[in-house]
Short mmCIF file of C-alpha atoms and ligand atoms in Angstrom, two decimals:
data_model
loop_
_atom_site.label_atom_id
_atom_site.label_comp_id
_atom_site.label_asym_id
_atom_site.label_seq_id
_atom_site.Cartn_x
_atom_site.Cartn_y
_atom_site.Cartn_z
CA MET A 16 23.71 5.36 18.30
CA GLY A 17 21.06 2.94 17.83
CA GLY A 18 21.04 0.18 20.00
CA PHE A 19 18.73 -2.94 20.40
CA ASP A 20 17.58 -5.62 22.80
CA GLU A 21 19.92 -8.45 21.92
CA GLN A 22 18.16 -11.17 23.67
CA ARG A 23 14.83 -10.31 21.47
CA TYR A 24 16.88 -10.71 18.14
CA SER A 25 19.54 -13.25 19.04
CA ARG A 26 17.77 -15.65 16.43
CA GLN A 27 18.03 -13.23 14.06
CA THR A 28 21.59 -11.78 14.75
CA ARG A 29 22.83 -15.61 14.88
CA PHE A 30 22.09 -15.65 10.74
CA ALA A 31 25.28 -14.56 9.53
CA PRO A 32 24.16 -12.31 6.53
CA LEU A 33 22.33 -10.36 8.78
CA GLY A 34 24.78 -10.25 12.09
CA VAL A 35 24.90 -7.57 15.03
CA GLU A 36 25.55 -5.11 12.06
CA GLY A 37 22.34 -5.87 10.36
CA GLN A 38 20.17 -5.35 13.01
CA GLU A 39 21.85 -2.57 14.32
CA ARG A 40 20.81 -0.92 10.52
CA LEU A 41 17.40 -2.41 10.95
CA ALA A 42 17.05 -0.32 14.44
CA THR A 43 17.44 2.89 12.79
CA ALA A 44 15.73 2.07 9.62
CA LYS A 45 12.82 3.94 8.25
CA VAL A 46 10.44 1.73 5.82
CA VAL A 47 7.20 3.24 4.53
CA ILE A 48 4.65 0.87 3.51
CA VAL A 49 2.18 1.87 0.91
CA GLY A 50 -1.54 0.05 1.58
CA ALA A 51 -2.47 -1.85 4.70
CA GLY A 52 -4.43 -4.43 3.26
CA ALA A 53 -3.20 -7.53 2.43
CA LEU A 54 0.14 -7.43 1.26
CA GLY A 55 0.94 -4.90 3.38
CA GLY A 56 -0.31 -6.18 6.40
CA ALA A 57 1.70 -9.53 5.97
CA ALA A 58 4.62 -7.34 5.25
CA ALA A 59 4.17 -4.68 8.25
CA VAL A 60 3.51 -7.63 10.55
CA ALA A 61 6.81 -8.96 9.84
CA LEU A 62 8.97 -6.06 9.09
CA VAL A 63 7.59 -4.56 12.52
CA ARG A 64 8.44 -8.28 14.38
CA ALA A 65 11.89 -8.02 12.78
CA GLY A 66 13.12 -4.61 14.59
CA ILE A 67 12.68 -2.12 12.07
CA GLY A 68 12.96 1.34 13.94
CA HIS A 69 10.12 3.42 12.31
CA VAL A 70 7.16 1.82 9.94
CA THR A 71 4.97 4.41 8.20
CA ILE A 72 1.80 2.44 7.02
CA ILE A 73 -0.07 4.96 4.98
CA ASP A 74 -3.59 3.65 3.56
CA ARG A 75 -7.12 5.36 2.58
CA ASP A 76 -9.45 3.20 3.40
CA VAL A 77 -11.41 1.46 6.35
CA PRO A 78 -11.58 -2.53 6.77
CA GLU A 79 -14.37 -4.06 5.84
CA ARG A 80 -15.67 -8.01 6.36
CA SER A 81 -14.99 -9.35 2.88
CA ASN A 82 -11.34 -8.21 3.53
CA LEU A 83 -10.92 -10.73 6.79
CA PRO A 84 -9.95 -13.65 5.31
CA ARG A 85 -6.14 -12.23 4.24
CA GLN A 86 -5.70 -8.87 6.34
CA MET A 87 -4.38 -10.39 9.30
CA LEU A 88 -3.67 -6.77 10.72
CA PHE A 89 -8.02 -6.36 11.28
CA ASP A 90 -10.32 -8.42 13.35
CA GLU A 91 -14.21 -8.54 13.74
CA ALA A 92 -13.89 -5.63 16.39
CA ASP A 93 -12.03 -3.60 13.69
CA VAL A 94 -14.72 -3.88 10.99
CA ALA A 95 -17.20 -2.78 13.84
CA ALA A 96 -15.22 0.20 15.03
CA GLY A 97 -14.83 1.68 11.51
CA LEU A 98 -11.31 3.25 12.20
CA PRO A 99 -9.06 3.40 9.23
CA LYS A 100 -6.70 0.78 8.41
CA ALA A 101 -3.69 2.98 9.32
CA VAL A 102 -5.06 3.35 12.37
CA ALA A 103 -6.29 0.38 13.21
CA ALA A 104 -3.25 -1.54 11.78
CA ALA A 105 -0.87 1.06 14.31
CA ARG A 106 -2.56 0.05 17.45
CA HIS A 107 -1.74 -3.56 16.70
CA LEU A 108 1.60 -3.08 15.80
CA GLU A 109 2.39 -1.16 18.85
CA LYS A 110 1.49 -3.94 20.81
CA VAL A 111 3.80 -6.36 18.84
CA ASN A 112 7.19 -3.98 19.23
CA SER A 113 6.85 -1.33 21.59
CA ALA A 114 10.51 0.11 20.52
CA CYS A 115 9.59 0.19 16.83
CA ARG A 116 7.81 3.83 15.90
CA ILE A 117 4.72 3.55 13.81
CA GLU A 118 3.38 6.09 12.24
CA PRO A 119 -0.23 5.54 10.53
CA VAL A 120 -1.21 8.07 7.64
CA VAL A 121 -4.87 8.15 6.73
CA ALA A 122 -4.51 9.35 2.66
CA ASP A 123 -4.63 8.45 -0.50
CA LEU A 124 -0.86 8.86 -2.11
CA MET A 125 -1.42 10.75 -5.14
CA ALA A 126 0.77 12.90 -7.01
CA GLY A 127 0.02 16.36 -5.06
CA ASN A 128 1.40 13.96 -1.75
CA VAL A 129 3.26 11.45 -2.93
CA ALA A 130 6.96 13.31 -2.02
CA ASP A 131 5.50 15.03 1.35
CA LEU A 132 4.57 11.07 2.55
CA LEU A 133 7.14 9.06 1.01
CA ARG A 134 10.33 11.25 1.19
CA GLY A 135 12.73 10.22 3.61
CA HIS A 136 12.50 6.80 4.06
CA ASP A 137 14.88 3.69 3.39
CA VAL A 138 12.93 1.33 1.44
CA ILE A 139 9.42 1.61 -0.07
CA VAL A 140 7.17 -1.39 0.21
CA ASP A 141 3.88 -1.80 -2.21
CA GLY A 142 1.00 -2.86 -0.38
CA THR A 143 -1.28 -1.41 -3.02
CA ASP A 144 -3.93 -2.83 -4.82
CA ASN A 145 -4.10 -0.42 -8.01
CA PHE A 146 -1.84 0.51 -10.78
CA GLU A 147 -1.93 4.44 -10.45
CA ALA A 148 -0.76 4.18 -6.83
CA ARG A 149 2.27 1.79 -8.16
CA PHE A 150 3.37 3.94 -11.32
CA LEU A 151 3.26 6.97 -8.95
CA VAL A 152 5.56 5.31 -6.37
CA ASN A 153 7.93 3.99 -9.33
CA GLU A 154 8.07 7.31 -10.68
CA PHE A 155 9.04 8.84 -7.06
CA CYS A 156 11.59 6.02 -6.40
CA CYS A 157 13.27 6.48 -9.63
CA ARG A 158 13.64 9.82 -9.38
CA GLU A 159 14.69 10.17 -6.06
CA ARG A 160 16.65 6.87 -6.14
CA ILE A 161 15.02 5.20 -3.25
CA PRO A 162 14.57 1.42 -3.70
CA TRP A 163 11.31 -0.51 -3.59
CA VAL A 164 9.65 -3.67 -3.22
CA HIS A 165 6.76 -4.06 -5.48
CA GLY A 166 4.01 -6.99 -4.90
CA GLY A 167 1.02 -8.65 -6.58
CA ALA A 168 -1.17 -11.11 -5.67
CA ILE A 169 -4.45 -12.64 -7.40
CA GLY A 170 -5.87 -16.27 -7.24
CA ALA A 171 -3.19 -18.12 -5.80
CA GLU A 172 -0.63 -16.34 -8.07
CA GLY A 173 2.17 -13.98 -6.86
CA ARG A 174 4.70 -11.64 -8.20
CA VAL A 175 7.56 -9.88 -6.35
CA LEU A 176 9.69 -7.22 -8.19
CA THR A 177 12.64 -5.35 -6.38
CA VAL A 178 13.68 -1.96 -8.21
CA VAL A 179 16.55 -0.52 -7.54
CA PRO A 180 16.88 2.83 -8.99
CA GLY A 181 19.28 3.06 -11.53
CA VAL A 182 20.83 -0.42 -11.06
CA SER A 183 17.99 -2.81 -12.03
CA ALA A 184 14.58 -2.92 -13.95
CA CYS A 185 11.52 -0.31 -12.69
CA LEU A 186 8.10 -1.15 -12.73
CA ARG A 187 7.58 0.56 -16.07
CA CYS A 188 10.36 -1.52 -17.96
CA LEU A 189 8.08 -4.47 -17.04
CA VAL A 190 4.83 -2.73 -17.63
CA PRO A 191 5.16 -0.11 -19.55
CA GLU A 192 1.53 1.02 -19.96
CA PRO A 193 -1.03 0.62 -17.09
CA PRO A 194 -3.42 -2.22 -18.37
CA ALA A 195 -6.89 -0.67 -18.96
CA ALA A 196 -9.81 -0.51 -16.25
CA GLY A 197 -11.07 -4.44 -16.93
CA ALA A 198 -8.06 -5.67 -19.06
CA LEU A 199 -7.06 -7.68 -16.31
CA PRO A 200 -8.43 -9.63 -13.52
CA THR A 201 -8.74 -8.16 -10.19
CA CYS A 202 -9.12 -9.52 -6.92
CA GLU A 203 -12.89 -9.03 -7.31
CA THR A 204 -12.93 -11.26 -10.59
CA ALA A 205 -10.33 -13.86 -10.13
CA GLY A 206 -10.94 -14.14 -6.20
CA VAL A 207 -7.74 -14.04 -4.00
CA LEU A 208 -6.37 -16.81 -1.33
CA GLY A 209 -5.30 -15.34 1.81
CA PRO A 210 -2.11 -17.74 2.13
CA ALA A 211 -0.72 -16.51 -1.44
CA VAL A 212 -1.08 -13.02 -0.30
CA LEU A 213 0.82 -13.85 2.91
CA VAL A 214 3.28 -15.44 0.50
CA VAL A 215 4.30 -12.62 -1.55
CA GLY A 216 4.12 -10.05 1.85
CA ALA A 217 6.77 -12.01 3.27
CA VAL A 218 8.85 -12.22 0.59
CA GLN A 219 8.46 -8.25 0.01
CA ALA A 220 9.51 -7.90 3.85
CA LEU A 221 12.50 -9.96 3.27
CA GLU A 222 13.57 -7.81 -0.06
CA ALA A 223 13.40 -4.58 2.05
CA ILE A 224 15.61 -6.38 5.40
CA ARG A 225 17.81 -6.76 2.54
CA LEU A 226 18.16 -3.89 1.06
CA LEU A 227 18.82 -2.57 4.28
CA VAL A 228 21.48 -4.71 5.45
CA GLY A 229 23.10 -4.73 1.89
CA GLY A 230 22.52 -8.48 1.08
CA PRO A 231 23.30 -9.84 -2.53
CA ARG A 232 22.65 -7.68 -5.14
CA ALA A 233 18.75 -6.96 -5.93
CA GLY A 234 16.63 -6.69 -8.57
CA ASP A 235 16.64 -7.40 -12.31
CA ARG A 236 14.80 -10.58 -11.44
CA LEU A 237 11.08 -10.66 -11.06
CA LEU A 238 9.26 -13.48 -8.86
CA VAL A 239 6.38 -15.75 -9.88
CA CYS A 240 4.58 -17.88 -8.21
CA ASP A 241 1.54 -19.68 -8.94
CA LEU A 242 1.19 -21.84 -5.54
CA TRP A 243 -2.01 -23.73 -6.49
CA GLU A 244 0.34 -25.08 -9.37
CA GLN A 245 3.18 -25.31 -6.60
CA ALA A 246 5.12 -23.47 -9.46
CA TRP A 247 7.60 -20.93 -8.43
CA ARG A 248 10.07 -19.27 -11.33
CA THR A 249 12.37 -16.45 -11.47
CA ILE A 250 12.18 -14.30 -14.70
CA ASP A 251 15.46 -12.41 -15.68
CA LEU A 252 14.48 -8.97 -16.00
CA ALA A 253 17.92 -7.71 -17.29
CA PRO A 254 17.51 -7.53 -21.21
CA LEU A 255 14.35 -5.24 -20.32
CA SER A 256 16.38 -2.72 -17.89
CA ALA A 257 18.66 -2.32 -20.97
CA SER A 258 15.74 -1.38 -23.14
CA GLY A 259 16.13 2.28 -22.46
CA CYS A 260 12.96 2.76 -20.21
CA PRO A 261 11.26 5.93 -20.78
CA THR A 262 11.09 6.57 -16.74
CA CYS A 263 13.98 4.73 -15.31
CA ARG A 264 16.34 5.44 -18.08
CA GLY A 265 14.60 8.80 -19.95
CA GLY A 266 13.39 10.88 -16.65
CA ASP A 267 9.77 10.48 -18.00
CA TYR A 268 7.29 10.98 -14.84
CA PRO A 269 3.65 11.46 -16.42
CA TRP A 270 1.90 10.72 -12.92
CA LEU A 271 4.29 11.85 -10.55
CA GLU A 272 3.73 15.13 -12.97
CA GLY A 273 0.24 14.82 -12.72
CA ARG A 274 -0.31 14.31 -16.57
CA ILE A 275 -1.90 11.15 -15.58
CA GLY A 276 -4.18 10.24 -13.07
CA GLY A 277 -6.06 11.68 -10.51
CA ARG A 278 -9.75 10.46 -11.88
CA PRO A 279 -12.42 8.88 -9.77
CA ALA A 280 -10.97 5.31 -8.88
CA VAL A 281 -13.28 2.21 -8.70
CA LEU A 282 -11.55 0.48 -5.24
CA CYS A 283 -10.78 -2.80 -5.93
CA GLY A 284 -12.71 -5.61 -4.20
CA ARG A 285 -15.73 -3.14 -3.14
CA ASP A 286 -18.34 -2.19 -4.38
CA ALA A 287 -17.69 1.63 -3.89
CA VAL A 288 -15.80 4.49 -5.52
CA GLN A 289 -13.60 6.63 -4.32
CA VAL A 290 -13.83 10.49 -5.12
CA PRO A 291 -10.83 12.50 -4.90
CA ALA A 292 -10.41 15.65 -2.95
CA ALA A 293 -12.13 18.68 -4.45
CA GLY A 294 -9.87 21.19 -2.51
CA GLY A 295 -7.92 20.48 0.79
CA SER A 296 -8.64 19.12 4.31
CA VAL A 297 -12.12 19.56 5.44
CA ASN A 298 -13.86 20.19 8.62
CA LEU A 299 -15.22 17.25 9.66
CA ALA A 300 -17.43 18.61 12.61
CA ALA A 301 -19.17 20.71 9.65
CA VAL A 302 -19.51 17.78 7.27
CA ALA A 303 -21.52 15.53 10.14
CA GLU A 304 -23.99 18.48 10.55
CA ARG A 305 -24.80 18.66 6.83
CA LEU A 306 -24.85 15.12 6.75
CA ALA A 307 -26.84 14.59 9.83
CA ALA A 308 -29.46 16.67 8.07
CA VAL A 309 -30.51 13.60 5.89
CA ALA A 310 -29.63 10.77 7.74
CA PRO A 311 -28.01 9.58 10.71
CA VAL A 312 -24.33 9.80 10.84
CA THR A 313 -21.30 7.81 12.59
CA ALA A 314 -18.03 10.04 13.05
CA ASN A 315 -14.62 9.57 14.43
CA ALA A 316 -11.55 11.59 14.40
CA TRP A 317 -10.75 10.25 11.09
CA ILE A 318 -14.18 9.84 8.86
CA VAL A 319 -17.71 10.94 9.04
CA ARG A 320 -20.31 8.35 7.13
CA ALA A 321 -23.49 8.56 6.60
CA ARG A 322 -26.07 6.19 4.43
CA VAL A 323 -27.49 9.06 2.66
CA GLU A 324 -29.77 6.71 0.21
CA ALA A 325 -31.45 3.32 0.57
CA ASP A 326 -28.01 1.75 -1.56
CA ILE A 327 -25.38 4.18 -0.73
CA GLU A 328 -23.08 5.01 2.04
CA LEU A 329 -21.12 8.03 1.78
CA ALA A 330 -17.87 8.30 3.64
CA VAL A 331 -16.02 11.65 3.93
CA PHE A 332 -12.44 11.62 5.25
CA ALA A 333 -10.71 14.68 6.81
CA ASP A 334 -8.47 15.07 3.61
CA GLY A 335 -11.10 16.06 1.73
CA ARG A 336 -11.64 12.44 -0.28
CA ALA A 337 -15.13 10.80 -0.32
CA ILE A 338 -15.93 6.88 -0.39
CA VAL A 339 -18.85 6.23 -2.33
CA THR A 340 -20.01 2.80 -1.33
CA GLY A 341 -23.29 1.28 -3.44
CA THR A 342 -22.00 1.90 -6.54
CA ARG A 343 -18.94 0.85 -9.26
CA GLU A 344 -20.34 4.29 -11.24
CA GLU A 345 -17.72 7.29 -11.44
CA ALA A 346 -20.34 9.55 -12.64
CA ARG A 347 -22.85 8.40 -9.91
CA ALA A 348 -20.40 8.62 -7.10
CA ARG A 349 -19.49 11.73 -8.22
CA ALA A 350 -23.26 13.33 -8.29
CA ILE A 351 -23.77 11.74 -4.80
CA VAL A 352 -20.96 13.85 -3.65
CA SER A 353 -21.82 16.84 -5.28
CA ARG A 354 -25.39 16.47 -3.89
CA TYR A 355 -24.19 15.97 -0.56
CA LEU A 356 -21.27 17.89 0.09
CA GLY A 357 -21.76 20.51 -3.17
CA ALA A 358 -18.03 19.32 -4.01
ZN1 LIG B 24 12.13 1.38 -16.13
#
């Protein structure tokens, strides 16, 4: 059972709280990272290097030039190639550790697919940039009793919350309702520094390892750091987790049950809107043929793209989603999709 390259991991197994037994556990563990951007990329590199046996990487987008200062899994060639982030990430990570099974998934996490995509993993790592996905993950994990590690970074500030359902506070204990659009600063409005995100992603990876090998009790503490001010603190969440949260105490799952969410989403840090699939997956060859009548098309196995109007690029994914780049207006994005795809 298991088995790992003892020499390769000798500096880890010498760390007594991990030991050989802990390394064996990592070698058989299955971790999913939701989002392959800055946080998810940092966590993925650390976890694949640490010897996790199976790492699933879910991402809905493609790398852009403005991602390169902080998204360490991608380089300029990936931006030029236009591969999905999940696929490009897997190609880099496979070179790092051939013993780790890396599974890329090009998809947007939604109520309709969250169970299929996350089920069967031992720990879930949040590398997302939006509250819709985070609430969905939180509810799924609370229902299925799977631990997960929430992370966020903005400017030079970061936060990490490890959620052990039934034991510690969950995301909804901390944030009762997702903030309204525009209510909080985003990496678009406040910017973000690469090293701050690396810190948060690294802490998330360590939390995942700690959860897997049964380190000291996790949870009920929120780590908040302001790296520009050199300030680190942990906030005790025990009073919150005792407060009767509707989700982790009451079994209320509005996002998971599709009562909230599923609308077009303006992508964080992008001049782009994602429009959900109208039906199921699409035939990309047929889409490419249709768009080729309008504008030159670039296509690969996952995405078809065309600059359909002077300021608008339309990208269609095999799962039926579209990303409209060049606008931040949901209505305009929907209109573009229906104009060119008839969805
Ligand atoms: Zn809760």
